[in-house]
Amino acid sequence: MVLPTIHAQHQPVTTVPQLTDSIQRIMAKEHMPGVLLTLVAHDSVLFEGGLGLADVENKQPVTAHTLFRVGSVTKMFVAVGLLQLVEQGKLHLNDEVHKLAPEITIDNPWEATNPVRVVHLLEHTAGFDDMHLNHVYNTTATDPRGAAVVQVFRRELRCRWRPGERMSYSNPGYLLAGYLLEKLSSQPYEQYLAQHLLRPLGMPDATADLRPATNPKLARGYAYDNGRYRRLTLLPIYAGPAGSMSASAADLTRWVQFFLHDFRTPDGTQLLQPASLREMETAHSPLEARAGLLSGYGLANQVMNWKGKASFRGHGGGIDGFRSTVAYNRELGVGYALSNNGDQGTSSIDKVVREFLLRQAPTPTPAPVVALDAAAVAPYLGHYEDAAPRNQLFGLSDYLLGDQHLTQHGQFLLLQPLVGKPDTLLPTGPLTFRHPAQRQATIVLTHDQDNRRALITAGGYSLEASNTWWWLRPAIFGLSLLLIVTASVAGLIWLIFALRRQTPRAQVLPRLLPLLATAVLVVTVVAFVGLADQVWDSGHFNFKTVLLGVGPALFGLLILAGLVLTVRHFRGFRSRVVAWYLLLTYGALGWLSVALATYGWMSLQFWSV
C-alpha cells in the first residue's frame, strides 16, 4: 500500500485538486492541523480557502475567512505604509532617525559619520540585535505604546557595527519603523494600516490588533507533542509592527494581487506609484548592494527561492503556533500565500505550490559559464569568520567552531567550513558568484570601509580572519571540552578521596571546582534551551531566568577561585602533573568564560522586561 503513494508523489501536479491532495499529504506527514492557501495567476484566483482544521478540538474547518497570525509578513505592510509617507513628502528613506525621533535613544558609536537612517530599519542594516527572549511575548494585561514600547528594546537598539554595512535580521528595527509610521501619520500603526491599506485593498478580515486571541475568526495555534496536538496560548507581542498582523486567505489574495498589479487596488486606484514597488524590491544600503550584488533583502521584500524555473519575491513569517509565506513573481503574473497553524515550517508546501504555479513556464536556459578571474580573486582567498550574527548571544557558536576557508579549485571556488562539506561558488563576474543550482549571483567578494576582506552571501556576512591562527579558537575549544570532560570525571574520583579524607584539605577545592563549574555551565545551557522553547516564561522571576542571570557569572567566579587556589597551593601538590593539569584546565575554562562574556552571556537579565 505504500508504493502507490510514493508513485503519486512523483506524478506532475497539473490541477488544483492534485495540488491540494499533495498539500494534504504534507500536512499529515508534518503534523499541520490546518492550512490557509491562496493561489493567484494573472487576473484569476485559482484557489482561495483552506485545508484541514482551524480548531482541532471542535473540528472547525479552515475557510477563506479564517484568520491566521502571519508574523513577520507584517513587515511588508509597515514598509508599504512608510513608502506612502515618502510619496507624501513626510520623510525620505535616507532621513536620519535621530532627527525624526530625537526622543528615542540609539546607542550608535558611529553617529557622527554613519547615523541610523530609515532605510537601515527597513533593510535590517542598522546593526541592532534581534529581540531578546524576554522582549518577545507580552504576558501582562496591557500593551505599552509609543516611546514606552520602544524603551522595552533599549538594549537591542545598539549598533554593533557601522549602520548601513551588514544585513542582520532585527525585529526591534521594525518596531522603530512602526513608531515612525505612528509619529508621522499621527495614528497608531494598526489604525493607519487599516485605513490606508487593508480597507482600500478590500481585505475584509485582516487586522494588526496586538491581541487577536479573542477574535472568533482566528485559528487556534498548535504544537505537536507525543502523538497529539497541544493548543498554544496566543499571546500578544511587544514588537507589534514587526509581526502582529492576522489575515485570511481572502485578505492575502488581495495582498498578492496588490503586488502583481503594480500597487493598484481592485478598482484600479493607485495606492503607490510603480516606482515605489521597484524601490521595495531593491536592496539599497548594505555593502553587498554597493558592490554589485542585486539579490539582497530590500524593504521587507526578498527573494524567497533560488531554485526552480523562476524566483519569487515576498516575505515569510513565524509566530508561536503559525508559519506563513507570501510570495509573487511579477514577470509571470503569479503568486501565492499560505500559512499553517501547526508551528511547522512551510518549505515543503512552498515547493509544490511554486512548481504548480510555474508548471507552464518555459524551462530557463542554463546559466552562462563565466571564466574565473583568478587575478581578481587571488587577494580574497583565505579564511573568513562570521561578522553579523542575528543575535549576539548566538554568535558564540560560530566563534567557537572556527572559520571558513576560501580556496580556488580550477575554474571555481570552494568555501570550506571546519566541519562539513564545502560550498561550490561558480563565477558570474570578476567578484560575484552563485551556487551550482542557482541562476543569479548570491555571493560577492569586496572590502569594507576599513579595507578588510569581506565575503557576503544572501544570508551571511563574513570578514577576513587570520590565515595563520585560524585553527586556534576551535583547537582551544576542543581542548576545553576535553579538559571539561576529563576534569569532571577526575573530580568525581577526587570527591570520593576527599570524603575519605585522603586528599589534603588545601587541595580539595582546586580539584573539585572544575566539576562544579562544569555542572553550573551544563545546567545553565539546559535552562536556556528550556526558556527558548517556552519564551513566554521569560520576563518573569522564575528558576530558569534567575539561573541564566546567575549561572554564567558563577561559572566565571568558580574558575577564578579555582585558578587562584591552585596557584597558591601549587607547591603543595605531590604530583606536579596533577598541578599542571589543573592549571591547564582552569586556563581553558577561563578562556571559555571570556568568550561567554564577549558575546553577552555574562549579563543576561531575562527575569524582567
XYZ file of C-alpha atoms in Angstrom:
609
model
C 0.000 0.000 0.000
C 2.994 2.299 0.312
C 4.149 2.091 -3.307
C 1.127 3.847 -4.901
C 1.548 6.776 -2.502
C 5.239 7.146 -3.357
C 4.433 6.891 -7.068
C 1.708 9.551 -6.730
C 4.095 11.962 -5.076
C 6.294 11.882 -8.189
C 3.421 12.473 -10.630
C 3.395 16.006 -12.106
C 0.811 18.206 -10.398
C -1.243 19.906 -13.104
C -4.602 20.631 -11.446
C -5.682 22.354 -8.261
C -7.253 19.160 -6.824
C -3.975 17.323 -7.386
C -2.135 20.170 -5.655
C -4.425 20.190 -2.634
C -4.060 16.406 -2.377
C -0.290 16.818 -2.309
C -0.562 19.519 0.340
C -2.821 17.363 2.496
C -0.269 14.549 2.399
C 2.393 17.006 3.554
C 0.064 18.240 6.304
C -0.425 14.706 7.603
C 3.279 13.907 7.454
C 4.444 17.165 9.082
C 1.574 17.497 11.574
C -0.196 20.617 10.375
C -3.829 20.661 11.523
C -4.863 23.410 9.115
C -3.535 25.423 6.178
C -4.604 28.757 4.705
C -3.977 28.889 0.958
C -4.491 31.324 -1.882
C -3.229 30.910 -5.460
C -3.252 33.739 -7.989
C -2.399 33.554 -11.694
C -2.669 36.768 -13.704
C -6.192 38.067 -13.042
C -7.549 34.723 -11.858
C -7.849 33.325 -8.362
C -7.142 29.616 -8.711
C -7.787 28.777 -5.080
C -8.816 30.797 -2.062
C -9.635 28.986 1.141
C -8.253 26.427 3.495
C -7.460 22.806 4.162
C -7.836 20.948 7.435
C -8.891 22.328 10.795
C -8.720 25.768 12.356
C -9.844 24.304 15.694
C -8.885 20.677 16.326
C -10.967 20.218 19.470
C -14.182 21.495 17.872
C -13.482 20.118 14.356
C -13.859 23.601 12.871
C -12.528 23.728 9.280
C -10.341 26.423 7.781
C -12.331 28.686 5.442
C -11.470 31.594 3.178
C -12.196 33.938 6.092
C -10.334 32.124 8.862
C -7.645 34.389 10.322
C -4.075 33.135 10.728
C -1.312 35.038 12.502
C 1.204 35.796 9.733
C 4.071 37.089 11.900
C 6.821 38.893 10.013
C 4.705 39.256 6.870
C 3.514 42.312 8.857
C 6.785 43.999 7.910
C 5.639 44.247 4.285
C 2.610 46.286 5.371
C 4.686 48.630 7.534
C 7.186 49.169 4.709
C 4.382 49.999 2.258
C 2.889 52.394 4.821
C 6.187 54.240 5.170
C 6.580 54.374 1.378
C 3.190 56.081 1.238
C 4.533 58.730 3.619
C 7.645 59.041 1.446
C 5.454 59.769 -1.585
C 3.585 62.356 0.502
C 6.875 64.073 1.310
C 6.658 63.423 5.052
C 10.025 61.633 5.130
C 12.738 60.148 2.932
C 14.391 56.756 3.114
C 17.732 58.423 3.848
C 16.397 60.569 6.697
C 18.317 60.179 9.943
C 16.220 58.512 12.606
C 17.572 60.659 15.464
C 16.329 63.774 13.641
C 12.877 62.301 13.015
C 12.597 60.965 16.578
C 15.119 62.695 18.883
C 13.223 61.300 21.885
C 14.428 57.774 21.015
C 17.893 56.805 22.236
C 20.020 54.724 19.875
C 23.466 53.658 21.060
C 25.498 54.330 17.918
C 29.258 54.877 18.328
C 29.385 55.919 14.640
C 26.606 58.534 14.903
C 28.786 61.385 13.601
C 29.696 59.626 10.356
C 27.177 56.801 9.983
C 23.823 57.671 11.550
C 20.949 55.187 11.535
C 18.624 56.047 8.651
C 15.068 54.964 7.847
C 16.284 52.643 5.091
C 18.510 50.853 7.615
C 15.474 49.964 9.729
C 13.611 48.567 6.723
C 16.595 46.578 5.405
C 17.888 45.317 8.783
C 21.203 47.123 8.317
C 21.193 49.316 11.439
C 23.328 46.752 13.287
C 20.767 46.127 16.039
C 20.491 42.842 17.931
C 17.362 40.828 17.294
C 14.891 40.895 20.179
C 15.936 39.187 23.392
C 13.840 36.323 24.760
C 12.234 38.498 27.437
C 11.100 41.020 24.819
C 9.111 38.670 22.575
C 5.732 37.885 24.148
C 3.852 40.259 26.420
C 2.268 38.275 29.262
C 0.925 41.361 31.037
C -2.602 42.732 30.714
C -1.624 45.970 28.967
C 0.341 46.928 25.867
C 2.977 49.673 26.110
C 2.659 52.086 23.208
C 4.671 54.805 21.533
C 8.034 55.648 23.068
C 7.248 53.351 26.019
C 7.327 50.196 23.887
C 10.492 51.369 22.111
C 12.050 51.677 25.562
C 11.419 47.957 26.101
C 14.035 47.318 23.405
C 16.630 49.761 24.727
C 19.271 47.006 24.997
C 18.736 45.882 21.403
C 18.921 49.407 19.931
C 22.715 49.355 19.983
C 24.694 49.448 16.749
C 27.173 46.564 16.786
C 28.874 47.857 13.620
C 28.563 50.830 11.290
C 24.930 51.285 10.206
C 24.383 50.625 6.523
C 27.051 47.952 6.261
C 25.794 44.471 7.199
C 22.350 42.908 6.920
C 21.335 41.172 10.160
C 17.643 40.495 10.763
C 16.298 42.622 13.613
C 12.675 42.824 14.763
C 13.400 45.848 17.020
C 14.331 47.805 13.888
C 10.813 47.290 12.556
C 9.309 48.266 15.884
C 11.151 51.564 15.465
C 9.934 51.796 11.848
C 6.374 51.347 13.125
C 6.972 54.069 15.701
C 7.987 56.454 12.904
C 4.857 55.479 10.956
C 2.757 56.347 14.011
C 4.538 59.616 14.733
C 4.477 60.957 11.172
C 0.888 59.851 10.452
C -0.484 60.775 13.903
C -2.210 57.379 14.081
C -1.463 54.078 15.819
C 0.185 51.857 13.209
C -2.684 49.340 13.153
C -5.214 52.132 12.520
C -3.059 53.608 9.779
C -2.679 50.231 8.059
C -6.404 49.531 8.311
C -7.400 52.932 6.901
C -4.778 53.314 4.181
C -4.059 49.725 3.118
C -6.344 46.979 4.386
C -9.732 48.552 3.669
C -8.791 50.244 0.338
C -7.493 46.866 -0.825
C -10.738 45.169 0.174
C -9.123 42.937 2.764
C -12.249 42.049 4.768
C -10.804 40.248 7.764
C -7.200 41.419 8.249
C -6.209 43.159 11.451
C -2.947 44.225 13.062
C -4.528 44.078 16.510
C -1.940 43.145 19.131
C -4.461 40.901 20.923
C -6.339 38.849 18.324
C -6.863 35.777 20.528
C -10.490 36.678 21.314
C -11.365 37.148 17.630
C -13.778 34.304 16.730
C -12.320 34.156 13.218
C -8.803 33.343 14.457
C -7.495 29.805 14.011
C -6.069 28.103 17.064
C -2.324 27.569 17.158
C -0.894 24.139 17.978
C 2.299 22.249 18.625
C 2.546 18.507 18.036
C 3.818 16.635 21.103
C 3.761 12.937 21.964
C 1.345 11.998 19.206
C -1.227 14.730 19.793
C -1.863 18.389 19.098
C -1.331 20.699 22.063
C -3.152 24.033 21.897
C -0.921 27.051 22.459
C -1.824 30.231 24.288
C -1.819 33.002 21.664
C -0.024 35.872 23.352
C 0.426 39.437 22.121
C 3.926 40.552 21.175
C 5.756 43.703 22.184
C 7.092 44.500 18.697
C 3.695 44.780 17.006
C 4.871 46.425 13.750
C 7.296 43.518 13.313
C 4.693 40.774 13.473
C 1.146 41.424 14.750
C -0.848 41.047 11.517
C -3.568 38.401 11.249
C -5.086 37.719 7.831
C -7.339 35.289 5.979
C -6.975 33.666 2.578
C -9.408 36.244 1.198
C -7.193 39.017 2.574
C -3.961 37.603 1.238
C -5.439 37.159 -2.217
C -5.841 40.928 -2.322
C -2.348 41.453 -0.944
C -0.711 39.240 -3.578
C -2.740 40.930 -6.322
C -1.626 44.321 -4.981
C 1.971 43.441 -5.886
C 1.090 41.779 -9.181
C -0.921 44.866 -10.235
C 1.781 47.455 -9.517
C 0.284 48.675 -6.230
C -3.251 49.181 -7.550
C -6.429 48.288 -5.684
C -9.092 46.024 -7.268
C -10.940 49.109 -8.585
C -7.743 50.459 -10.182
C -6.864 53.077 -7.572
C -3.088 53.603 -7.385
C -2.147 53.443 -3.687
C 1.542 53.794 -4.525
C 3.460 54.503 -7.693
C 5.142 51.580 -9.512
C 8.482 53.262 -8.791
C 7.900 52.615 -5.090
C 7.391 48.925 -5.835
C 10.765 48.852 -7.542
C 12.251 50.618 -4.521
C 10.727 47.994 -2.256
C 12.304 45.185 -4.263
C 15.750 46.795 -4.252
C 18.441 46.469 -1.589
C 19.856 49.959 -1.070
C 22.091 50.181 1.954
C 24.199 47.062 2.653
C 27.769 46.722 1.486
C 26.931 43.915 -0.948
C 24.419 46.108 -2.801
C 27.096 48.752 -3.288
C 29.440 46.007 -4.509
C 27.031 44.972 -7.257
C 25.033 42.133 -5.642
C 21.378 42.712 -6.516
C 19.806 39.756 -4.707
C 19.716 41.089 -1.145
C 16.884 41.946 1.248
C 15.005 45.062 0.114
C 12.323 46.968 2.014
C 10.652 43.983 3.743
C 10.948 42.196 0.424
C 13.341 39.416 -0.508
C 13.916 36.555 -2.916
C 12.054 33.573 -1.479
C 13.644 30.797 -3.552
C 16.834 30.417 -5.532
C 15.994 27.132 -7.259
C 13.333 26.271 -9.799
C 12.243 27.745 -13.094
C 11.867 31.263 -11.672
C 12.291 33.169 -8.436
C 9.540 34.575 -6.241
C 9.782 37.638 -4.022
C 7.936 38.334 -0.781
C 8.330 37.586 2.910
C 7.887 34.780 5.400
C 6.578 34.910 8.933
C 6.705 32.890 12.101
C 4.950 33.417 15.414
C 4.201 30.821 18.079
C 1.800 28.286 16.523
C 1.942 29.661 12.952
C 4.314 29.739 9.960
C 3.477 31.731 6.828
C 4.655 32.734 3.339
C 3.594 35.443 0.905
C 5.326 35.264 -2.481
C 4.856 36.552 -6.034
C 6.526 36.782 -9.426
C 5.511 39.939 -11.286
C 7.096 38.943 -14.604
C 4.999 35.772 -14.800
C 1.963 37.248 -13.039
C 1.655 34.521 -10.404
C 1.718 34.488 -6.628
C 0.505 32.683 -3.535
C 0.117 32.909 0.215
C -0.074 30.155 2.770
C 0.024 29.658 6.496
C -0.308 26.695 8.828
C -1.401 26.576 12.457
C 0.826 23.645 13.465
C 4.004 25.643 14.143
C 5.709 23.854 11.242
C 7.931 25.303 8.535
C 6.259 25.851 5.170
C 9.136 24.882 2.842
C 7.616 21.571 1.686
C 4.317 23.189 0.714
C 6.104 26.211 -0.756
C 7.979 23.910 -3.111
C 4.936 22.087 -4.504
C 2.958 25.348 -4.815
C 5.751 27.061 -6.745
C 6.152 24.061 -9.036
C 2.422 24.122 -9.724
C 2.333 27.851 -10.493
C 5.378 27.523 -12.760
C 4.223 24.329 -14.489
C 3.670 26.108 -17.809
C 6.614 28.483 -17.512
C 9.367 27.835 -20.051
C 12.399 25.946 -18.819
C 15.128 28.552 -18.376
C 18.281 28.288 -20.400
C 21.312 27.089 -18.444
C 23.210 29.807 -16.623
C 26.098 31.076 -18.738
C 29.537 29.729 -17.981
C 31.837 32.532 -16.863
C 35.584 32.072 -16.642
C 37.091 32.595 -13.220
C 39.140 35.793 -12.986
C 41.986 34.306 -10.968
C 43.849 37.589 -10.683
C 40.798 39.411 -9.271
C 40.005 36.585 -6.853
C 43.540 35.924 -5.570
C 43.605 38.756 -2.950
C 40.402 37.377 -1.405
C 41.487 33.783 -0.852
C 41.938 32.816 2.778
C 39.950 32.467 5.982
C 36.722 34.254 6.962
C 34.735 34.484 10.180
C 31.064 35.336 10.685
C 30.714 39.028 11.490
C 26.953 39.650 11.570
C 25.125 37.288 13.952
C 21.381 37.894 14.102
C 21.598 37.818 17.878
C 24.869 38.465 19.657
C 24.335 35.512 22.006
C 24.190 33.055 19.107
C 27.344 34.439 17.518
C 29.275 32.489 20.136
C 28.825 29.164 18.329
C 30.366 30.480 15.101
C 33.221 31.996 17.098
C 33.990 28.702 18.844
C 33.663 26.433 15.813
C 36.103 28.348 13.639
C 36.296 29.991 10.256
C 35.561 29.148 6.643
C 38.382 28.752 4.146
C 38.018 30.162 0.628
C 40.218 28.397 -1.936
C 40.479 28.225 -5.709
C 39.761 24.884 -7.361
C 40.189 25.118 -11.115
C 37.530 27.412 -12.573
C 35.517 27.802 -9.355
C 35.983 28.489 -5.653
C 35.381 26.291 -2.649
C 34.196 27.648 0.698
C 35.157 25.018 3.269
C 33.848 25.124 6.857
C 35.825 23.471 9.619
C 33.216 20.692 9.768
C 31.025 19.651 6.854
C 31.013 19.751 3.074
C 32.360 22.751 1.152
C 30.167 25.084 -0.877
C 30.975 25.423 -4.567
C 30.994 29.009 -5.859
C 30.684 29.486 -9.622
C 31.707 32.864 -11.065
C 29.127 35.205 -12.578
C 31.557 38.116 -12.803
C 35.027 39.058 -11.549
C 33.946 39.059 -7.884
C 30.358 37.764 -7.895
C 29.369 34.101 -7.634
C 26.441 31.710 -7.488
C 25.826 28.206 -6.197
C 25.510 25.459 -8.864
C 21.710 25.175 -8.513
C 21.208 28.950 -8.796
C 20.960 31.180 -11.826
C 21.896 34.522 -10.342
C 24.695 35.841 -8.195
C 24.203 35.475 -4.444
C 27.794 35.864 -3.232
C 30.190 38.779 -3.595
C 33.783 39.446 -2.562
C 34.576 43.030 -1.585
C 36.243 45.237 1.048
C 34.567 47.093 3.899
C 35.196 50.682 4.953
C 38.207 49.581 6.997
C 39.669 47.817 3.929
C 39.057 44.354 5.363
C 38.226 41.481 3.012
C 34.514 40.659 3.113
C 32.664 37.612 1.797
C 28.942 38.297 1.674
C 26.218 35.798 0.797
C 22.437 36.110 0.557
C 22.212 35.155 4.230
C 25.583 35.927 5.793
C 28.404 38.414 6.199
C 31.970 37.272 6.904
C 35.189 39.216 7.373
C 38.771 38.188 6.891
C 40.355 36.072 9.612
C 43.944 35.168 10.286
C 45.375 32.748 7.760
C 47.991 31.741 10.344
C 45.984 31.302 13.528
C 42.625 30.298 12.055
C 42.781 26.936 13.851
C 43.493 28.396 17.293
C 39.926 29.026 18.508
C 38.479 25.645 17.524
C 41.605 23.951 18.898
C 41.242 25.707 22.252
C 37.520 24.951 22.254
C 38.189 21.271 21.555
C 40.850 21.191 24.259
C 38.443 22.909 26.650
C 35.768 20.284 26.019
C 38.320 17.501 26.542
C 39.505 19.047 29.799
C 35.934 19.692 30.976
C 35.036 16.025 30.488
C 38.224 14.608 31.998
C 38.273 17.109 34.869
C 34.664 16.257 35.658
C 35.423 12.539 35.763
C 38.567 13.191 37.812
C 36.560 15.493 40.073
C 34.134 12.685 40.894
C 37.063 10.430 41.792
C 38.717 13.177 43.837
C 35.406 13.786 45.606
C 35.485 10.195 46.852
C 39.052 10.673 48.114
C 38.033 13.946 49.762
C 35.119 12.308 51.562
C 37.559 9.668 52.817
C 39.919 12.460 53.868
C 42.655 11.080 51.630
C 43.228 14.434 49.938
C 44.990 17.366 51.645
C 42.378 19.900 52.699
C 44.026 22.738 50.736
C 43.764 20.723 47.512
C 40.104 19.724 47.801
C 38.603 22.839 46.218
C 41.170 23.173 43.388
C 40.377 19.587 42.387
C 36.573 19.891 42.715
C 35.872 23.365 41.321
C 36.210 22.307 37.629
C 33.456 19.744 38.268
C 31.269 22.372 39.973
C 31.912 24.935 37.227
C 31.038 22.387 34.550
C 27.838 21.424 36.363
C 26.837 25.089 36.554
C 27.530 25.562 32.828
C 25.537 22.464 31.817
C 22.560 23.452 33.968
C 22.688 26.985 32.528
C 22.647 25.673 28.948
C 19.720 23.370 29.771
C 17.856 26.325 31.304
C 18.479 28.426 28.194
C 17.175 25.686 25.892
C 14.112 25.335 28.121
C 13.474 29.068 28.067
C 13.904 29.239 24.291
C 11.223 26.531 23.966
C 8.919 28.381 26.370
C 9.634 32.020 25.576
C 6.578 33.197 27.499
C 8.369 32.231 30.739
C 10.926 34.978 30.149
C 10.270 38.409 31.538
C 9.288 36.801 34.851
C 11.197 35.988 38.002
C 11.495 32.193 37.932
C 14.107 29.474 38.301
C 15.193 29.479 34.642
C 15.548 33.238 34.284
C 17.410 33.605 37.578
C 19.713 30.726 36.710
C 20.501 32.292 33.337
C 21.430 35.507 35.089
C 23.480 33.907 37.864
C 24.849 30.801 36.116
C 27.401 32.337 33.699
C 28.734 34.688 36.383
C 29.005 31.840 38.886
C 30.800 29.772 36.231
C 33.399 32.517 35.862
C 33.783 33.013 39.617
C 34.300 29.294 40.237
C 37.024 29.201 37.580
C 38.746 32.277 39.012
C 38.602 30.876 42.542
C 39.989 27.526 41.418
C 42.809 29.166 39.493
C 43.816 31.329 42.469
C 43.733 28.374 44.887
C 45.719 26.156 42.511
C 48.437 28.783 42.095
C 48.534 29.436 45.843
C 48.923 25.743 46.736
C 50.877 24.701 43.649
C 53.981 23.650 45.595
C 51.861 21.516 47.924
C 50.851 19.065 45.206
C 52.855 15.868 45.442
C 52.143 15.250 41.758
C 53.211 18.177 39.602
C 51.379 16.525 36.698
C 48.097 16.994 38.551
C 49.001 20.583 39.425
C 49.853 21.489 35.839
C 46.769 19.617 34.593
C 44.601 21.725 36.879
C 46.279 24.946 35.744
C 45.706 23.972 32.108
C 42.084 23.117 32.885
C 41.445 26.456 34.575
C 43.159 28.254 31.715
C 40.912 26.576 29.128
C 37.788 27.166 31.203
C 38.860 30.768 31.759
C 39.175 31.279 28.007
C 35.664 29.860 27.603
C 34.288 32.249 30.247
C 35.934 35.193 28.442
C 34.265 34.051 25.203
C 30.924 33.898 27.035
C 31.441 37.420 28.354
C 32.406 38.722 24.896
C 29.118 37.520 23.435
C 26.916 38.850 26.221
C 26.316 35.708 28.259
C 27.530 37.298 31.491
C 24.800 39.942 31.583
C 21.564 38.029 30.951
C 18.580 39.644 32.675
C 15.654 37.627 31.425
C 13.649 37.900 34.642
C 12.332 41.381 33.790
C 11.448 43.411 30.732
